[in-house]
Amino acid sequence: AFEGELPAQSGAWQYMAFYPHATVNGTKASIPFGNLRTQSGNAFNCASDALAAPILSFANAEPGKTDEGDPVRFTLNRLTSILNLEVKGGDNADKVRYLLLTSENETQTLSAASIDFDISDMGSGLAFSQTAPSNLIALGFEQGTAPDANDINAFFNIMPGSYDKLTVDVITAPRIGTVCRRQALQARRNASLRSARSSVVRLAGT
């Protein structure tokens, strides 16, 4: 649930809703979408999970109510895709320091300083900002929550689009290794994409 305060007057109201909280310029929202991200253990972090609702307009209503007097309700739609990497099994219990998601095609952007979209039109115009584009995402973990290398459930918000070569590398304190390589991936808006690996994760010493 979200809470806020509205002016007390009744009359015409227009509501635009999106998540998470971001910089807004007119009807353009900019949500951080950089290449350094964090997760608490194996739990999904929604900080880069852009959501937007259809605009709602009412002609004669109390604050927070529809014209019929019902509470205003928003249906939020996910604008990005979620790539879910799961690694299970093996005897390597080293704590993970980072997971690196990399597009081996350096012209394919995975992250930028922000993603920008129009909150008045269901997130239309979704695009990377021109600042700090990168072909990788480094996922770290909050202090004390890093998973073991043989028990990983990681989530990457990525933009909808086609990706021809994606690699995920696991970095632990003593070792680094590749656990997943996808030759082609089609990411659609509001999609959840899953790559699973149940066999032993083999990491080469550095």
Short mmCIF file of N, CA and C in Angstrom, two decimals, residues 2 16-24 28-34 44-53 76-80 113-117 119 126 157:
data_model
loop_
_atom_site.label_atom_id
_atom_site.label_comp_id
_atom_site.label_asym_id
_atom_site.label_seq_id
_atom_site.Cartn_x
_atom_site.Cartn_y
_atom_site.Cartn_z
N PHE A 2 0.40 2.30 -0.66
CA PHE A 2 1.10 3.57 -0.73
C PHE A 2 0.23 4.64 -0.09
N MET A 16 -1.78 10.19 -12.33
CA MET A 16 -0.77 9.45 -13.07
C MET A 16 0.08 8.72 -12.03
N ALA A 17 0.18 7.40 -12.17
CA ALA A 17 0.88 6.60 -11.17
C ALA A 17 2.00 5.80 -11.82
N PHE A 18 3.13 5.72 -11.13
CA PHE A 18 4.24 4.90 -11.59
C PHE A 18 5.06 4.49 -10.37
N TYR A 19 5.98 3.55 -10.57
CA TYR A 19 6.84 3.04 -9.50
C TYR A 19 8.13 2.56 -10.14
N PRO A 20 9.26 2.67 -9.44
CA PRO A 20 9.49 3.31 -8.14
C PRO A 20 9.56 4.83 -8.27
N HIS A 21 9.66 5.51 -7.14
CA HIS A 21 9.75 6.96 -7.14
C HIS A 21 10.96 7.39 -7.97
N ALA A 22 10.80 8.43 -8.76
CA ALA A 22 11.86 8.83 -9.67
C ALA A 22 11.79 10.33 -9.93
N THR A 23 12.76 10.81 -10.67
CA THR A 23 12.76 12.19 -11.12
C THR A 23 11.68 12.36 -12.18
N VAL A 24 10.89 13.44 -12.04
CA VAL A 24 9.81 13.70 -13.00
C VAL A 24 9.97 15.11 -13.56
N LYS A 28 7.47 13.22 -17.97
CA LYS A 28 8.57 12.29 -18.23
C LYS A 28 9.20 11.86 -16.91
N ALA A 29 9.21 10.56 -16.67
CA ALA A 29 9.86 10.00 -15.48
C ALA A 29 11.19 9.38 -15.87
N SER A 30 12.15 9.48 -14.97
CA SER A 30 13.48 8.90 -15.20
C SER A 30 13.83 8.04 -13.98
N ILE A 31 13.91 6.72 -14.19
CA ILE A 31 14.20 5.78 -13.12
C ILE A 31 15.63 5.28 -13.26
N PRO A 32 16.41 5.28 -12.18
CA PRO A 32 17.79 4.78 -12.26
C PRO A 32 17.84 3.36 -12.82
N PHE A 33 18.77 3.14 -13.76
CA PHE A 33 18.87 1.85 -14.44
C PHE A 33 20.35 1.56 -14.73
N GLY A 34 21.19 1.89 -13.75
CA GLY A 34 22.63 1.80 -13.95
C GLY A 34 23.16 0.38 -13.93
N PHE A 44 14.22 -10.64 -4.87
CA PHE A 44 14.13 -9.67 -5.97
C PHE A 44 14.17 -8.25 -5.43
N ASN A 45 14.95 -7.39 -6.10
CA ASN A 45 15.03 -5.98 -5.75
C ASN A 45 14.29 -5.18 -6.81
N CYS A 46 13.25 -4.44 -6.41
CA CYS A 46 12.40 -3.75 -7.37
C CYS A 46 12.89 -2.35 -7.72
N ALA A 47 14.12 -1.98 -7.31
CA ALA A 47 14.58 -0.61 -7.54
C ALA A 47 14.66 -0.25 -9.02
N SER A 48 14.86 -1.23 -9.90
CA SER A 48 14.94 -0.96 -11.34
C SER A 48 13.72 -1.49 -12.09
N ASP A 49 12.69 -1.86 -11.34
CA ASP A 49 11.50 -2.50 -11.93
C ASP A 49 10.45 -1.43 -12.25
N ALA A 50 10.56 -0.82 -13.42
CA ALA A 50 9.69 0.29 -13.79
C ALA A 50 8.26 -0.18 -14.04
N LEU A 51 7.30 0.47 -13.38
CA LEU A 51 5.88 0.16 -13.53
C LEU A 51 5.13 1.46 -13.80
N ALA A 52 4.12 1.39 -14.65
CA ALA A 52 3.31 2.58 -14.94
C ALA A 52 1.86 2.17 -15.11
N ALA A 53 0.95 3.06 -14.70
CA ALA A 53 -0.49 2.80 -14.79
C ALA A 53 -1.14 3.70 -15.83
N LEU A 76 -0.88 -1.24 -12.31
CA LEU A 76 0.48 -0.95 -12.75
C LEU A 76 0.96 -2.03 -13.72
N ASN A 77 1.58 -1.60 -14.79
CA ASN A 77 2.08 -2.51 -15.82
C ASN A 77 3.60 -2.45 -15.86
N ARG A 78 4.24 -3.61 -15.89
CA ARG A 78 5.70 -3.66 -15.94
C ARG A 78 6.18 -3.23 -17.32
N LEU A 79 7.18 -2.36 -17.35
CA LEU A 79 7.71 -1.84 -18.61
C LEU A 79 8.93 -2.61 -19.09
N THR A 80 9.62 -3.29 -18.19
CA THR A 80 10.84 -4.00 -18.55
C THR A 80 10.57 -5.51 -18.57
N ALA A 113 22.37 5.33 -17.19
CA ALA A 113 22.10 6.07 -15.95
C ALA A 113 20.64 5.99 -15.56
N SER A 114 19.74 5.98 -16.56
CA SER A 114 18.30 5.88 -16.27
C SER A 114 17.58 5.34 -17.49
N ILE A 115 16.32 4.94 -17.27
CA ILE A 115 15.39 4.74 -18.37
C ILE A 115 14.31 5.81 -18.22
N ASP A 116 13.87 6.33 -19.35
CA ASP A 116 12.93 7.45 -19.37
C ASP A 116 11.64 7.01 -20.06
N PHE A 117 10.50 7.49 -19.56
CA PHE A 117 9.23 7.14 -20.17
C PHE A 117 8.17 8.16 -19.79
N ILE A 119 4.73 9.07 -18.23
CA ILE A 119 3.79 8.51 -17.25
C ILE A 119 2.34 8.84 -17.59
N LEU A 126 9.48 4.52 -23.85
CA LEU A 126 10.51 3.93 -22.99
C LEU A 126 11.84 3.86 -23.72
N ASN A 157 16.64 -6.75 -14.20
CA ASN A 157 15.70 -6.01 -15.05
C ASN A 157 16.45 -5.56 -16.30
#
